[in-house]
Short mmCIF file of C-alpha atoms in Angstrom, two decimals:
data_model
loop_
_atom_site.label_atom_id
_atom_site.label_comp_id
_atom_site.label_asym_id
_atom_site.label_seq_id
_atom_site.Cartn_x
_atom_site.Cartn_y
_atom_site.Cartn_z
CA MET J 1 0.00 0.00 0.00
CA SER J 2 1.25 3.51 -0.69
CA VAL J 3 0.19 7.11 -0.35
CA SER J 4 1.94 9.36 -2.84
CA SER J 5 2.64 13.03 -3.44
CA SER J 6 -0.28 13.08 -5.84
CA ALA J 7 -2.38 13.54 -2.70
CA THR J 8 -3.36 17.01 -1.46
CA VAL J 9 -0.22 17.29 0.69
CA THR J 10 2.59 18.72 -1.45
CA ARG J 11 5.26 19.93 1.02
CA LEU J 12 7.47 17.30 2.58
CA ASP J 13 9.51 17.65 5.78
CA VAL J 14 11.87 14.66 5.55
CA GLN J 15 13.50 15.33 8.92
CA ALA J 16 10.13 15.36 10.67
CA VAL J 17 9.30 11.98 9.16
CA LYS J 18 12.69 10.60 10.19
CA ASP J 19 12.23 11.83 13.75
CA TYR J 20 8.80 10.20 13.89
CA LEU J 21 10.07 6.87 12.54
CA LEU J 22 12.91 6.81 15.07
CA SER J 23 10.43 7.47 17.87
CA LEU J 24 8.15 4.77 16.43
CA GLN J 25 11.01 2.27 16.62
CA ASP J 26 11.64 3.28 20.24
CA HIS J 27 7.96 2.95 21.10
CA ILE J 28 7.59 -0.51 19.55
CA CYS J 29 10.73 -1.79 21.27
CA SER J 30 9.59 -0.46 24.64
CA ALA J 31 6.18 -2.07 24.23
CA LEU J 32 7.70 -5.44 23.37
CA GLU J 33 10.20 -5.25 26.24
CA SER J 34 7.33 -4.61 28.65
CA VAL J 35 6.14 -8.21 28.24
CA GLU J 36 9.59 -9.67 28.88
CA PRO J 37 10.86 -9.96 32.49
CA THR J 38 14.58 -9.83 31.70
CA VAL J 39 15.68 -9.83 28.05
CA ARG J 40 16.10 -6.54 26.18
CA PHE J 41 16.82 -5.41 22.64
CA LYS J 42 20.43 -5.22 21.54
CA GLU J 43 21.22 -2.44 19.08
CA ASP J 44 23.69 -2.32 16.21
CA ALA J 45 23.99 1.20 14.79
CA TRP J 46 25.46 1.20 11.29
CA ASP J 47 26.50 3.58 8.52
CA ARG J 48 26.18 3.03 4.80
CA PRO J 49 29.28 3.98 2.76
CA ASN J 50 27.19 5.48 -0.05
CA GLY J 51 25.11 7.53 2.36
CA GLY J 52 22.78 6.90 5.25
CA GLY J 53 22.63 4.39 8.06
CA GLY J 54 20.32 2.83 10.54
CA ARG J 55 19.64 1.08 13.83
CA THR J 56 19.21 -2.70 13.85
CA ARG J 57 17.61 -4.00 17.04
CA VAL J 58 17.25 -7.67 17.96
CA ILE J 59 15.65 -9.37 20.96
CA ALA J 60 16.05 -13.10 21.60
CA GLY J 61 15.64 -15.80 24.21
CA GLY J 62 12.70 -14.26 26.02
CA GLU J 63 9.86 -15.93 27.86
CA VAL J 64 7.36 -14.58 25.32
CA ILE J 65 9.47 -13.72 22.27
CA GLU J 66 11.76 -16.36 20.81
CA LYS J 67 13.40 -13.84 18.48
CA GLY J 68 12.44 -10.54 16.97
CA GLY J 69 13.86 -7.57 15.11
CA VAL J 70 12.71 -3.95 14.93
CA ASN J 71 14.85 -2.00 12.49
CA PHE J 72 15.20 1.55 11.18
CA SER J 73 17.11 2.47 8.04
CA HIS J 74 17.72 5.67 6.09
CA VAL J 75 19.68 5.36 2.86
CA MET J 76 20.31 7.54 -0.16
CA GLY J 77 21.97 7.33 -3.56
CA ASP J 78 22.87 9.33 -6.65
CA ASN J 79 21.02 7.21 -9.21
CA LEU J 80 17.85 5.17 -9.04
CA PRO J 81 18.33 1.55 -10.14
CA PRO J 82 16.69 0.78 -13.52
CA SER J 83 14.16 -1.55 -11.89
CA ALA J 84 12.79 1.38 -9.86
CA THR J 85 11.92 3.43 -12.94
CA VAL J 86 10.22 0.84 -15.14
CA ASP J 87 6.78 2.29 -14.39
CA ARG J 88 8.08 5.86 -13.96
CA PRO J 89 10.68 6.42 -16.72
CA GLU J 90 10.66 10.17 -16.11
CA LEU J 91 12.42 9.51 -12.78
CA ALA J 92 15.42 7.79 -14.41
CA GLY J 93 18.71 9.27 -13.27
CA GLY J 94 17.20 10.87 -10.20
CA ARG J 95 18.76 11.00 -6.77
CA PHE J 96 16.86 9.20 -4.03
CA GLU J 97 16.50 8.63 -0.34
CA ALA J 98 14.46 6.03 1.49
CA MET J 99 13.70 5.45 5.14
CA GLY J 100 11.49 3.17 7.13
CA VAL J 101 10.81 0.93 10.09
CA SER J 102 10.33 -2.81 9.71
CA LEU J 103 9.76 -5.60 12.19
CA VAL J 104 9.37 -9.36 12.44
CA ILE J 105 8.44 -10.96 15.77
CA HIS J 106 8.53 -14.74 16.42
CA PRO J 107 6.84 -15.79 19.69
CA ASN J 108 7.69 -18.90 21.67
CA ASN J 109 4.08 -20.03 21.80
CA PRO J 110 3.22 -21.92 18.59
CA PHE J 111 -0.41 -20.88 19.00
CA ALA J 112 0.61 -17.22 18.66
CA PRO J 113 1.32 -16.10 15.08
CA THR J 114 4.51 -14.55 13.76
CA SER J 115 3.94 -10.87 13.01
CA HIS J 116 5.45 -8.61 10.39
CA ALA J 117 5.03 -4.91 9.60
CA ASN J 118 6.80 -2.14 7.75
CA VAL J 119 6.29 1.51 6.88
CA ARG J 120 8.54 3.50 4.57
CA LEU J 121 9.07 6.81 2.78
CA PHE J 122 10.71 7.06 -0.64
CA VAL J 123 11.77 10.37 -2.22
CA VAL J 124 13.20 11.05 -5.68
CA TYR J 125 14.96 14.30 -6.58
CA LYS J 126 15.60 15.62 -10.09
CA ASP J 127 16.78 19.09 -11.03
CA ASP J 128 13.99 19.61 -13.54
CA MET J 129 11.05 18.68 -11.30
CA ALA J 130 9.69 18.94 -7.80
CA PRO J 131 10.55 16.05 -5.45
CA VAL J 132 8.41 12.97 -6.02
CA TRP J 133 7.63 11.03 -2.85
CA TRP J 134 5.36 8.39 -1.43
CA PHE J 135 4.69 6.37 1.70
CA GLY J 136 4.18 2.63 1.66
CA GLY J 137 3.79 -0.21 4.10
CA GLY J 138 1.75 -3.09 5.36
CA PHE J 139 1.31 -5.61 8.14
CA ASP J 140 0.47 -9.28 8.30
CA LEU J 141 0.32 -12.32 10.57
CA THR J 142 1.51 -15.84 9.87
CA PRO J 143 -0.50 -18.27 12.02
CA TYR J 144 0.76 -21.80 12.60
CA TYR J 145 -2.57 -22.91 14.05
CA GLY J 146 -5.60 -21.06 12.81
CA PHE J 147 -8.48 -20.08 15.10
CA ASP J 148 -11.67 -18.43 13.92
CA GLN J 149 -11.81 -16.03 16.88
CA ASP J 150 -8.24 -14.86 16.21
CA CYS J 151 -9.04 -14.27 12.55
CA ILE J 152 -12.15 -12.26 13.39
CA HIS J 153 -10.29 -10.19 15.99
CA TRP J 154 -7.43 -9.46 13.58
CA HIS J 155 -9.62 -8.30 10.74
CA GLN J 156 -11.91 -6.30 13.03
CA THR J 157 -8.89 -4.49 14.45
CA ALA J 158 -7.64 -3.70 10.94
CA TYR J 159 -11.09 -2.53 9.91
CA ASP J 160 -11.41 -0.26 12.96
CA ALA J 161 -7.99 1.27 12.25
CA VAL J 162 -8.82 2.43 8.72
CA GLU J 163 -12.57 3.09 8.95
CA PRO J 164 -12.23 6.63 10.44
CA PHE J 165 -10.45 7.75 7.27
CA GLY J 166 -13.23 6.82 4.89
CA GLU J 167 -15.38 3.96 3.71
CA GLY J 168 -13.90 1.26 1.53
CA TYR J 169 -10.26 1.30 2.68
CA TYR J 170 -10.45 -2.03 4.45
CA THR J 171 -12.13 -3.77 1.51
CA ARG J 172 -9.69 -2.22 -0.95
CA PHE J 173 -6.53 -3.15 0.94
CA LYS J 174 -7.82 -6.58 1.93
CA LYS J 175 -8.38 -7.31 -1.77
CA TRP J 176 -4.84 -6.18 -2.60
CA CYS J 177 -3.43 -8.54 0.02
CA ASP J 178 -5.52 -11.50 -1.01
CA GLU J 179 -4.27 -11.02 -4.59
CA TYR J 180 -0.65 -10.58 -3.48
CA PHE J 181 -0.63 -13.69 -1.28
CA TYR J 182 -2.65 -15.90 -3.65
CA LEU J 183 -0.98 -19.19 -4.63
CA LYS J 184 -2.24 -20.06 -8.10
CA HIS J 185 -0.96 -23.64 -8.07
CA ARG J 186 -2.77 -24.34 -4.78
CA GLY J 187 -5.81 -22.18 -5.34
CA GLU J 188 -5.56 -20.53 -1.92
CA VAL J 189 -4.33 -17.44 -0.13
CA LEU J 190 -0.90 -18.01 1.42
CA VAL J 191 -1.64 -16.26 4.71
CA ALA J 192 -5.18 -16.46 6.07
CA LEU J 193 -4.87 -13.62 8.56
CA VAL J 194 -3.67 -10.85 6.28
CA VAL J 195 -4.59 -7.24 5.84
CA CYS J 196 -2.23 -4.80 4.18
CA SER J 197 -3.35 -1.46 5.54
CA LEU J 198 -1.34 1.04 7.52
CA MET J 199 -3.71 3.88 6.70
CA THR J 200 -3.73 5.21 10.25
CA LEU J 201 0.05 5.45 10.33
CA MET J 202 0.14 6.84 6.81
CA LYS J 203 -2.21 9.65 7.76
CA VAL J 204 -0.07 10.47 10.79
CA LEU J 205 3.05 10.56 8.62
CA LEU J 206 1.37 12.76 6.04
CA SER J 207 0.35 15.24 8.72
CA ILE J 208 3.91 15.27 10.14
CA ALA J 209 5.50 15.59 6.73
CA SER J 210 3.45 18.67 5.83
CA ALA J 211 3.53 20.37 9.26
#
């Protein structure tokens, strides 16, 4: 899912978005640590030779969490790779920067699903045009044992998160996910408990970016 600069917001404050994403990483890590009596995240701060860097955080060996990672990255480059401009050839040769937070959490309990989420900002700069930017992201669960009540709770939570921003978002993004995770040779959706919709977070980021 993505929200692009074709929306009504046209001014972008990249630093404000970066500050928010760093605080989001901190918030998620603190929340996860609150369920663990002793283990804590270990951080590896890194720099990218071609520009940028990030904070990789890993937690392992907990009573609740077997292993998990909550990572932030911010990278930039002088030229977009060809694969990134197939659908937007006018952006070829542009400079770029990308940042985001991503996570994967594996619990010890096999009845609790693995969770994944990410949110990201991508910006392209060219001398002959205004910056082109968009937000993207999604979240999903991978259950090992499926339960109807868990499925209902998951989808209801996703629905409640996007409903305040307008009718139809849940249905639209749910359809995208079902198509993305569909296994043609098996005739089924790969992950039963999937909704790709970070609309709440996207709206927050849009408001921060244009503040």
